[in-house]
Amino acid sequence: MEKHFVKIRAIDHVTHDTLRVVTEKPENYQFKPGQATEIAINKNGWHNERRPFTFTSLPGQDHLEFIIKTYPEHDGATDKLLDMRPGDELILHEVFGDIRYKGEGLFIAGGAGMTPFLCILRDLGEKGQVGRNKMIFANKTDADIILKEELEYFLGDNLVHVLSDEKKEGYEYGLVTSELLVKHLPGEGGYVYLCGPPPMMKAVEEDLLKLGLPKSRLVREAW
């Protein structure tokens, strides 16, 4: 089983409950935008507590970056990251993931499910190929939106925020409904990229297929 021990270079908050973790990059370590790895903490009692996290750094960079939502109430591995400091070690495992960029379309993300799309948008931005891509980004409140300014930089008016727990001018309110999807679905030949909490993904996928999206045009993580 592939394992890499890497030191944390930097760790900081990007929202009240979401961390940016920057680590060393193992030599010849390769991944594609949208992919992920399982990470464990190199401390007694935590070596086997592996959790999947998406790379948000670009493949050509000399470091790795992960955007990680924490859940202090769970008392688990992500909570333990709140106690980590530069110089502490993480354990990386194999690279995996079914999300790949196949062409222009609509990204639909829920919470930390935006991370594979962030890496893809950064890659497209570096190449000058963001084009007419759109994103529907669902969160509970405005304060929960991860890297809002960067997403707006890439997407401008093609970024649609949906808040389930807060009514705010300029934002959609509620859930990602079929009525909202109809407004933003790509034309024939466009792709829909989907990542978020499993209940959201299940409901949105059902709506997309009912609206006539060919399954071959839906790109999502396999569970």
PDB file of C-alpha atoms in Angstrom, residues 19-135:
ATOM      1  CA  LEU A  19      -9.067  24.836   7.118  1.00  0.00           C
ATOM      2  CA  ARG A  20      -6.480  25.315   4.403  1.00  0.00           C
ATOM      3  CA  VAL A  21      -3.700  22.771   4.943  1.00  0.00           C
ATOM      4  CA  VAL A  22      -0.493  23.082   2.912  1.00  0.00           C
ATOM      5  CA  THR A  23       2.007  20.206   2.994  1.00  0.00           C
ATOM      6  CA  GLU A  24       5.189  19.026   1.409  1.00  0.00           C
ATOM      7  CA  LYS A  25       4.819  17.193  -1.890  1.00  0.00           C
ATOM      8  CA  PRO A  26       6.429  13.758  -2.266  1.00  0.00           C
ATOM      9  CA  GLU A  27       8.780  13.348  -5.194  1.00  0.00           C
ATOM     10  CA  ASN A  28       7.022  12.168  -8.386  1.00  0.00           C
ATOM     11  CA  TYR A  29       3.625  12.361  -6.659  1.00  0.00           C
ATOM     12  CA  GLN A  30       1.043  12.800  -9.432  1.00  0.00           C
ATOM     13  CA  PHE A  31      -2.658  13.558  -9.593  1.00  0.00           C
ATOM     14  CA  LYS A  32      -5.160  15.222 -11.900  1.00  0.00           C
ATOM     15  CA  PRO A  33      -7.411  18.189 -11.052  1.00  0.00           C
ATOM     16  CA  GLY A  34     -10.502  16.800  -9.326  1.00  0.00           C
ATOM     17  CA  GLN A  35      -8.766  13.814  -7.729  1.00  0.00           C
ATOM     18  CA  ALA A  36      -8.280  13.063  -4.036  1.00  0.00           C
ATOM     19  CA  THR A  37      -6.307  10.978  -1.569  1.00  0.00           C
ATOM     20  CA  GLU A  38      -6.918   9.495   1.851  1.00  0.00           C
ATOM     21  CA  ILE A  39      -5.109  11.246   4.698  1.00  0.00           C
ATOM     22  CA  ALA A  40      -4.288  10.089   8.215  1.00  0.00           C
ATOM     23  CA  ILE A  41      -2.553  11.943  11.035  1.00  0.00           C
ATOM     24  CA  ASN A  42       0.890  10.660  12.030  1.00  0.00           C
ATOM     25  CA  LYS A  43       0.181  10.524  15.751  1.00  0.00           C
ATOM     26  CA  ASN A  44      -0.461   7.618  18.117  1.00  0.00           C
ATOM     27  CA  GLY A  45      -3.980   6.318  17.759  1.00  0.00           C
ATOM     28  CA  TRP A  46      -4.648   8.131  14.478  1.00  0.00           C
ATOM     29  CA  HIS A  47      -2.528   6.277  11.896  1.00  0.00           C
ATOM     30  CA  ASN A  48      -5.444   4.197  10.641  1.00  0.00           C
ATOM     31  CA  GLU A  49      -8.085   6.939  10.789  1.00  0.00           C
ATOM     32  CA  ARG A  50      -8.029   7.744   7.065  1.00  0.00           C
ATOM     33  CA  ARG A  51     -10.305  10.376   5.520  1.00  0.00           C
ATOM     34  CA  PRO A  52     -10.678  11.342   1.837  1.00  0.00           C
ATOM     35  CA  PHE A  53      -9.697  14.876   0.848  1.00  0.00           C
ATOM     36  CA  THR A  54      -9.402  16.510  -2.564  1.00  0.00           C
ATOM     37  CA  PHE A  55      -6.268  18.217  -3.808  1.00  0.00           C
ATOM     38  CA  THR A  56      -6.856  21.944  -4.303  1.00  0.00           C
ATOM     39  CA  SER A  57      -3.285  22.717  -5.341  1.00  0.00           C
ATOM     40  CA  LEU A  58      -2.359  22.273  -9.000  1.00  0.00           C
ATOM     41  CA  PRO A  59      -0.386  19.215 -10.159  1.00  0.00           C
ATOM     42  CA  GLY A  60       2.619  21.317 -11.217  1.00  0.00           C
ATOM     43  CA  GLN A  61       3.050  23.102  -7.893  1.00  0.00           C
ATOM     44  CA  ASP A  62       5.817  22.170  -5.424  1.00  0.00           C
ATOM     45  CA  HIS A  63       3.409  21.677  -2.518  1.00  0.00           C
ATOM     46  CA  LEU A  64       0.035  20.092  -1.803  1.00  0.00           C
ATOM     47  CA  GLU A  65      -3.006  21.983  -0.554  1.00  0.00           C
ATOM     48  CA  PHE A  66      -6.249  20.672   0.933  1.00  0.00           C
ATOM     49  CA  ILE A  67      -9.346  22.615   1.921  1.00  0.00           C
ATOM     50  CA  ILE A  68     -10.896  20.680   4.810  1.00  0.00           C
ATOM     51  CA  LYS A  69     -14.169  21.269   6.624  1.00  0.00           C
ATOM     52  CA  THR A  70     -13.919  20.463  10.335  1.00  0.00           C
ATOM     53  CA  TYR A  71     -16.595  19.001  12.598  1.00  0.00           C
ATOM     54  CA  PRO A  72     -15.582  19.664  16.228  1.00  0.00           C
ATOM     55  CA  GLU A  73     -18.765  18.032  17.505  1.00  0.00           C
ATOM     56  CA  HIS A  74     -17.748  14.688  15.924  1.00  0.00           C
ATOM     57  CA  ASP A  75     -14.478  14.322  17.870  1.00  0.00           C
ATOM     58  CA  GLY A  76     -12.867  12.660  14.846  1.00  0.00           C
ATOM     59  CA  ALA A  77      -9.914  13.023  12.482  1.00  0.00           C
ATOM     60  CA  THR A  78     -11.025  16.334  10.982  1.00  0.00           C
ATOM     61  CA  ASP A  79     -11.494  17.731  14.497  1.00  0.00           C
ATOM     62  CA  LYS A  80      -7.949  16.590  15.352  1.00  0.00           C
ATOM     63  CA  LEU A  81      -6.623  18.726  12.501  1.00  0.00           C
ATOM     64  CA  LEU A  82      -7.600  21.810  14.511  1.00  0.00           C
ATOM     65  CA  ASP A  83      -4.756  20.938  16.898  1.00  0.00           C
ATOM     66  CA  MET A  84      -2.159  20.441  14.137  1.00  0.00           C
ATOM     67  CA  ARG A  85       0.697  22.885  13.593  1.00  0.00           C
ATOM     68  CA  PRO A  86       3.397  23.440  10.927  1.00  0.00           C
ATOM     69  CA  GLY A  87       5.962  20.657  11.260  1.00  0.00           C
ATOM     70  CA  ASP A  88       3.394  18.016  12.260  1.00  0.00           C
ATOM     71  CA  GLU A  89       3.081  15.066   9.872  1.00  0.00           C
ATOM     72  CA  LEU A  90       0.260  13.652   7.783  1.00  0.00           C
ATOM     73  CA  ILE A  91       0.165  10.297   5.980  1.00  0.00           C
ATOM     74  CA  LEU A  92      -0.963  10.329   2.334  1.00  0.00           C
ATOM     75  CA  HIS A  93      -2.229   7.231   0.537  1.00  0.00           C
ATOM     76  CA  GLU A  94      -3.140   6.359  -3.048  1.00  0.00           C
ATOM     77  CA  VAL A  95      -4.577   8.947  -5.415  1.00  0.00           C
ATOM     78  CA  PHE A  96      -8.149   8.233  -6.549  1.00  0.00           C
ATOM     79  CA  GLY A  97     -11.233   9.933  -7.921  1.00  0.00           C
ATOM     80  CA  ASP A  98     -13.701   9.832 -10.806  1.00  0.00           C
ATOM     81  CA  ILE A  99     -14.209  13.580 -11.241  1.00  0.00           C
ATOM     82  CA  ARG A 100     -12.400  14.896 -14.318  1.00  0.00           C
ATOM     83  CA  TYR A 101     -12.977  17.937 -16.476  1.00  0.00           C
ATOM     84  CA  LYS A 102     -14.491  16.823 -19.781  1.00  0.00           C
ATOM     85  CA  GLY A 103     -15.750  20.109 -21.197  1.00  0.00           C
ATOM     86  CA  GLU A 104     -17.802  23.214 -20.450  1.00  0.00           C
ATOM     87  CA  GLY A 105     -20.920  22.898 -18.379  1.00  0.00           C
ATOM     88  CA  LEU A 106     -22.404  23.371 -14.925  1.00  0.00           C
ATOM     89  CA  PHE A 107     -20.704  22.597 -11.616  1.00  0.00           C
ATOM     90  CA  ILE A 108     -23.095  21.857  -8.737  1.00  0.00           C
ATOM     91  CA  ALA A 109     -21.435  21.831  -5.321  1.00  0.00           C
ATOM     92  CA  GLY A 110     -22.613  21.511  -1.744  1.00  0.00           C
ATOM     93  CA  GLY A 111     -20.315  22.837   0.994  1.00  0.00           C
ATOM     94  CA  ALA A 112     -16.865  21.249   0.913  1.00  0.00           C
ATOM     95  CA  GLY A 113     -17.985  19.389  -2.219  1.00  0.00           C
ATOM     96  CA  MET A 114     -16.637  22.407  -4.095  1.00  0.00           C
ATOM     97  CA  THR A 115     -13.027  21.303  -3.595  1.00  0.00           C
ATOM     98  CA  PRO A 116     -12.603  19.168  -6.749  1.00  0.00           C
ATOM     99  CA  PHE A 117     -14.190  21.976  -8.757  1.00  0.00           C
ATOM    100  CA  LEU A 118     -11.873  24.550  -7.171  1.00  0.00           C
ATOM    101  CA  CYS A 119      -8.854  22.616  -8.411  1.00  0.00           C
ATOM    102  CA  ILE A 120     -10.409  22.258 -11.873  1.00  0.00           C
ATOM    103  CA  LEU A 121     -11.220  25.997 -12.034  1.00  0.00           C
ATOM    104  CA  ARG A 122      -7.712  26.917 -10.901  1.00  0.00           C
ATOM    105  CA  ASP A 123      -6.312  24.704 -13.636  1.00  0.00           C
ATOM    106  CA  LEU A 124      -8.647  26.191 -16.258  1.00  0.00           C
ATOM    107  CA  GLY A 125      -7.863  29.686 -15.011  1.00  0.00           C
ATOM    108  CA  GLU A 126      -4.140  29.102 -15.380  1.00  0.00           C
ATOM    109  CA  LYS A 127      -4.754  27.994 -18.972  1.00  0.00           C
ATOM    110  CA  GLY A 128      -7.205  30.814 -19.741  1.00  0.00           C
ATOM    111  CA  GLN A 129      -9.955  28.252 -20.403  1.00  0.00           C
ATOM    112  CA  VAL A 130     -12.668  28.948 -17.796  1.00  0.00           C
ATOM    113  CA  GLY A 131     -14.956  29.912 -20.671  1.00  0.00           C
ATOM    114  CA  ARG A 132     -18.712  29.801 -20.050  1.00  0.00           C
ATOM    115  CA  ASN A 133     -18.619  27.334 -17.179  1.00  0.00           C
ATOM    116  CA  LYS A 134     -21.172  27.983 -14.426  1.00  0.00           C
ATOM    117  CA  MET A 135     -21.455  26.903 -10.807  1.00  0.00           C
TER     118      MET A 135
END
